[in-house]
Tab-separated table of C-alpha atoms and ligand atoms in Angstrom:
chain	number	residue	atom	x	y	z
A	12	ASP	CA	107.247	91.565	84.890
A	13	LEU	CA	108.813	90.963	88.242
A	14	GLU	CA	110.797	88.213	86.609
A	15	LEU	CA	112.152	90.768	84.176
A	16	VAL	CA	113.157	93.033	87.042
A	17	THR	CA	114.908	90.138	88.736
A	18	THR	CA	116.648	89.184	85.539
A	19	ASP	CA	117.804	92.780	85.195
A	20	LEU	CA	119.137	92.775	88.727
A	21	ILE	CA	120.912	89.480	88.304
A	22	GLN	CA	122.423	90.899	85.119
A	23	LEU	CA	123.572	93.929	87.075
A	24	PHE	CA	125.198	91.746	89.701
A	25	LYS	CA	126.926	89.684	87.035
A	26	SER	CA	128.174	92.710	85.154
A	27	MET	CA	129.831	93.902	88.327
A	28	LYS	CA	132.241	90.998	88.099
A	29	THR	CA	133.421	91.898	84.650
A	30	GLY	CA	134.715	95.183	85.982
A	31	ALA	CA	135.112	98.705	84.783
A	32	SER	CA	134.435	98.124	81.110
A	33	ARG	CA	130.786	97.512	81.949
A	34	ILE	CA	130.319	100.729	83.875
A	35	HIS	CA	129.649	102.615	80.705
A	36	THR	CA	126.845	100.214	79.761
A	37	VAL	CA	125.227	100.505	83.165
A	38	MET	CA	125.342	104.297	83.063
A	39	SER	CA	123.638	104.385	79.672
A	40	ALA	CA	120.976	102.047	81.000
A	41	LEU	CA	120.436	104.422	83.908
A	42	LYS	CA	120.049	107.376	81.594
A	43	ASN	CA	117.338	105.529	79.728
A	44	PHE	CA	115.170	105.341	82.828
A	45	THR	CA	113.948	108.857	82.270
A	46	HIS	CA	113.101	108.302	78.620
A	47	LEU	CA	110.566	105.542	79.022
A	48	ASP	CA	107.580	105.456	76.800
A	49	GLU	CA	104.379	106.540	78.532
A	50	SER	CA	102.509	103.378	77.627
A	51	GLY	CA	104.230	101.739	80.596
A	52	PHE	CA	102.536	104.300	82.839
A	53	LYS	CA	99.534	102.513	84.278
A	54	GLU	CA	97.562	101.562	87.373
A	55	VAL	CA	99.723	100.068	90.090
A	56	ASP	CA	98.521	98.095	93.108
A	57	ILE	CA	101.255	98.883	95.628
A	58	GLN	CA	100.205	96.321	98.212
A	59	LYS	CA	100.209	93.547	95.628
A	60	ASN	CA	103.633	94.607	94.429
A	61	ILE	CA	105.081	94.643	97.936
A	62	GLU	CA	103.768	91.112	98.474
A	63	ALA	CA	105.288	89.994	95.171
A	64	VAL	CA	108.698	91.417	96.095
A	65	LEU	CA	108.527	89.762	99.531
A	66	ALA	CA	107.697	86.442	97.891
A	67	LEU	CA	110.663	86.870	95.589
A	68	LEU	CA	112.957	87.569	98.548
A	69	ARG	CA	111.552	84.790	100.739
A	70	TYR	CA	114.736	82.741	100.513
A	71	ARG	CA	116.631	85.693	101.978
A	72	LEU	CA	114.057	86.401	104.719
A	73	SER	CA	112.972	83.141	106.294
A	74	ALA	CA	113.611	80.164	104.035
A	75	ARG	CA	117.349	80.560	104.518
A	76	SER	CA	120.147	78.051	104.645
A	77	ASP	CA	121.583	79.603	107.828
A	78	ASP	CA	119.911	80.233	111.206
A	79	LEU	CA	118.937	83.804	110.491
A	80	GLN	CA	115.170	84.357	110.463
A	81	ILE	CA	113.992	87.817	109.524
A	82	GLN	CA	110.510	88.598	110.753
A	83	VAL	CA	108.502	90.742	108.352
A	84	GLN	CA	105.649	92.766	109.777
A	85	THR	CA	103.285	94.472	107.355
A	86	ASP	CA	100.684	97.124	108.099
A	87	TYR	CA	98.747	98.120	104.998
A	88	ARG	CA	96.147	100.844	104.906
A	89	ASN	CA	93.543	100.564	102.185
A	90	LEU	CA	95.402	102.123	99.326
A	91	PRO	CA	93.840	103.283	96.070
A	92	LEU	CA	95.517	102.273	92.833
A	93	ILE	CA	98.085	104.834	91.829
A	94	TYR	CA	99.491	105.601	88.399
A	95	GLY	CA	103.086	104.746	87.731
A	96	TYR	CA	105.624	102.529	86.018
A	97	ALA	CA	104.912	99.257	87.812
A	98	GLU	CA	108.198	97.567	86.896
A	99	GLN	CA	110.238	100.534	88.051
A	100	ILE	CA	108.322	100.829	91.322
A	101	ASN	CA	108.902	97.109	91.878
A	102	GLN	CA	112.585	97.647	91.312
A	103	VAL	CA	112.629	100.354	94.004
A	104	LEU	CA	110.762	98.124	96.478
A	105	PHE	CA	113.160	95.303	95.655
A	106	ASN	CA	116.247	97.516	96.161
A	107	LEU	CA	115.034	98.935	99.477
A	108	ILE	CA	113.927	95.601	100.925
A	109	LEU	CA	117.139	93.925	99.779
A	110	ASN	CA	119.170	96.697	101.420
A	111	ALA	CA	117.174	96.151	104.630
A	112	ILE	CA	117.954	92.418	104.499
A	113	GLU	CA	121.658	93.063	103.876
A	114	ALA	CA	121.800	95.556	106.772
A	115	ILE	CA	120.294	92.898	109.047
A	116	GLU	CA	122.651	90.187	107.738
A	117	CYS	CA	125.607	92.449	108.462
A	118	LYS	CA	124.420	93.072	112.015
A	119	TYR	CA	123.706	89.366	112.484
A	120	ASN	CA	127.219	88.450	111.381
A	121	HIS	CA	129.021	91.040	113.481
A	122	TRP	CA	126.943	91.569	116.608
A	123	ASN	CA	125.779	89.479	119.506
A	124	ARG	CA	123.141	87.262	117.906
A	125	HIS	CA	121.397	86.313	121.107
A	126	SER	CA	120.038	89.746	121.866
A	127	PHE	CA	119.089	90.542	118.265
A	128	GLN	CA	115.599	89.995	116.850
A	129	PRO	CA	115.906	90.741	113.140
A	130	GLN	CA	112.847	92.534	111.859
A	131	ILE	CA	111.600	94.449	108.845
A	132	LYS	CA	108.434	96.522	109.114
A	133	ILE	CA	106.601	97.612	106.010
A	134	TRP	CA	103.661	100.013	106.143
A	135	THR	CA	101.607	102.057	103.740
A	136	GLU	CA	99.359	105.083	104.235
A	137	ILE	CA	97.559	107.855	102.389
A	138	ARG	CA	98.755	111.364	103.137
A	139	ASP	CA	96.312	114.314	102.883
A	140	ASN	CA	94.609	112.713	99.886
A	141	GLN	CA	97.646	113.923	97.954
A	142	SER	CA	100.043	111.035	98.050
A	143	ILE	CA	100.684	107.577	99.345
A	144	ALA	CA	103.644	106.668	101.495
A	145	ILE	CA	105.408	103.336	101.829
A	146	GLY	CA	107.695	102.807	104.806
A	147	ILE	CA	110.398	100.144	104.928
A	148	GLN	CA	112.063	99.909	108.313
A	149	ASP	CA	114.840	97.556	109.402
A	150	ASN	CA	116.721	97.090	112.654
A	151	GLY	CA	120.006	96.400	110.880
A	152	ILE	CA	123.363	98.155	111.160
A	153	GLY	CA	122.081	101.626	110.244
A	154	ILE	CA	123.889	104.160	108.051
A	155	SER	CA	126.881	106.018	109.463
A	156	LEU	CA	127.044	109.797	109.041
A	157	GLU	CA	129.997	109.403	106.655
A	158	SER	CA	127.940	107.072	104.469
A	159	GLN	CA	124.867	109.301	104.647
A	160	ALA	CA	126.848	112.091	103.008
A	161	ARG	CA	127.558	109.864	99.976
A	162	LEU	CA	124.466	107.673	99.843
A	163	PHE	CA	123.158	108.787	96.454
A	164	GLU	CA	126.503	108.837	94.668
A	165	PRO	CA	126.558	106.312	91.821
A	166	PHE	CA	128.694	103.291	92.793
A	167	PHE	CA	128.857	104.250	96.465
A	168	THR	CA	128.730	101.015	98.452
A	169	THR	CA	129.938	99.802	101.831
A	170	LYS	CA	129.445	96.183	100.776
A	171	PRO	CA	132.191	93.749	99.790
A	172	ALA	CA	133.098	93.489	96.101
A	173	GLY	CA	130.780	90.961	94.553
A	174	GLN	CA	127.842	91.969	96.729
A	175	GLY	CA	127.257	95.684	96.336
A	176	LEU	CA	127.205	97.591	93.079
A	177	GLY	CA	126.220	100.889	94.670
A	178	LEU	CA	123.467	101.651	92.171
A	179	GLY	CA	120.358	100.680	94.126
A	180	LEU	CA	119.702	104.009	95.796
A	181	VAL	CA	120.706	106.262	92.923
A	182	THR	CA	118.422	104.241	90.635
A	183	SER	CA	115.595	104.265	93.190
A	184	GLN	CA	115.878	108.006	93.663
A	185	ARG	CA	115.655	108.621	89.928
A	186	ILE	CA	112.655	106.326	89.575
A	187	ILE	CA	110.732	107.892	92.456
A	188	GLU	CA	111.701	111.548	92.118
A	189	GLU	CA	112.297	112.053	88.400
A	190	MET	CA	109.930	109.514	86.859
A	191	HIS	CA	107.075	109.764	89.355
A	192	ASN	CA	107.474	113.200	90.883
A	193	GLY	CA	107.580	111.562	94.303
A	194	ARG	CA	110.047	111.653	97.163
A	195	LEU	CA	112.522	109.173	98.599
A	196	SER	CA	113.716	109.893	102.127
A	197	TYR	CA	115.157	108.085	105.121
A	198	VAL	CA	115.914	108.264	108.810
A	199	SER	CA	118.805	106.197	110.094
A	200	SER	CA	120.877	105.604	113.180
A	201	THR	CA	123.400	102.932	114.023
A	202	GLU	CA	121.394	102.091	117.189
A	203	LYS	CA	117.922	101.676	115.719
A	204	GLY	CA	118.507	100.910	112.055
A	205	THR	CA	117.025	102.547	109.000
A	206	GLN	CA	113.631	103.584	107.751
A	207	TRP	CA	113.079	104.457	104.088
A	208	ILE	CA	109.968	106.314	103.005
A	209	VAL	CA	108.741	106.332	99.422
A	210	GLU	CA	106.097	108.947	98.656
A	211	LEU	CA	104.176	108.799	95.407
A	212	PRO	CA	101.575	111.317	94.269
A	213	LEU	CA	97.938	110.282	93.910
A	214	PHE	CA	96.608	111.462	90.597
A	215	LYS	CA	93.166	113.007	90.595
A	216	GLN	CA	90.514	111.441	88.412
A	217	SER	CA	89.849	114.022	85.780
A	218	SER	CA	87.489	112.469	83.240
A	219	PRO	CA	83.804	113.553	83.561
A	220	SER	CA	82.584	109.973	83.782
A	221	GLY	CA	84.565	109.619	86.981
A	222	ARG	CA	86.835	107.031	85.423
A	223	ALA	CA	90.511	107.578	85.805
A	224	ASP	CA	92.237	108.549	82.583
A	225	ASN	CA	95.874	108.310	81.731
A	226	THR	CA	96.829	111.945	82.130
A	227	ILE	CA	100.250	112.377	83.651
A	228	ASN	CA	100.394	115.428	85.891
A	229	PHE	CA	104.110	115.935	86.207
B	308	ADP	N1	118.708	99.836	104.968
B	308	ADP	C1	120.005	100.151	105.021
B	308	ADP	N2	120.734	99.950	106.142
B	308	ADP	C2	122.053	100.261	106.199
B	308	ADP	N3	122.742	100.788	105.162
B	308	ADP	C3	122.071	101.011	104.012
B	308	ADP	C4	120.684	100.705	103.868
B	308	ADP	N4	120.311	101.056	102.616
B	308	ADP	C5	121.407	101.528	102.013
B	308	ADP	N5	122.486	101.495	102.842
B	308	ADP	C6	123.843	101.970	102.540
B	308	ADP	O1	123.830	102.614	101.287
B	308	ADP	C7	124.797	102.040	100.425
B	308	ADP	C8	124.318	102.141	98.982
B	308	ADP	O2	123.153	101.351	98.780
B	308	ADP	P1	122.806	100.884	97.305
B	308	ADP	O3	122.776	102.081	96.427
B	308	ADP	O4	121.572	100.051	97.362
B	308	ADP	O5	124.053	100.019	96.868
B	308	ADP	P2	124.535	98.591	97.384
B	308	ADP	O6	123.362	97.945	98.095
B	308	ADP	O7	124.894	97.861	96.130
B	308	ADP	O8	125.702	98.831	98.274
B	308	ADP	C9	124.958	100.621	100.939
B	308	ADP	O9	126.214	100.066	100.574
B	308	ADP	C10	124.826	100.834	102.443
B	308	ADP	O10	126.046	101.297	102.988
B	309	MG	MG1	121.415	97.901	97.382
């Protein structure tokens, strides 16, 4: 499944090169996110998915061809399985972690390397037995106030042509907030970097046997 997500992303990056004629296709694909069939709504093991995304991005984190080494620190609390669209949640994790990597690469290329220890922290927690939260924190370039005002606009990017398509956050927001009734938020400064927080609701077990059923409580 993760392979499919990656293939989709690679497709997205490729389509960027072919220019404006593809924008229409991408927008229709985006619209389809909210019309997914419920059979894809199933148990998701968040911790396992984070590890899978990190494995996929290993060549951008530590096994790199340049000298940059990004240290990843994880702090997982015992999370229950949640209900969601696993592939879509993976896509969000992928987008956010990739953005963190790119923010660190940008800082690495433009700042004094010797005093910079590139780091991404990822944590999870349960909140009030109501939801789980996933935090993804980087010490990269941070998001300027001008950019913050436009962050969720489709095609907004500060990255060079060929790198950024400007759809990662708008897609992630739709997946988390519209498809899962969760929340996507961030705190950012150009001194400290950026922290994204994904909150996803925990669904109560409602069947008498105590087994979780597939009811969607949107
Ligand atoms: N972790 C981050 N650190 C700094 N800037 C970020 C981060 N995440 C997102 N951004 C900013 O938000 C913009 C939009 O992100 P996104 O929608 O993923 O598109 P893209 O990555 O293709 O540019 C980025 O171009 C960048 O300016
Ligand atoms: Mg992105």
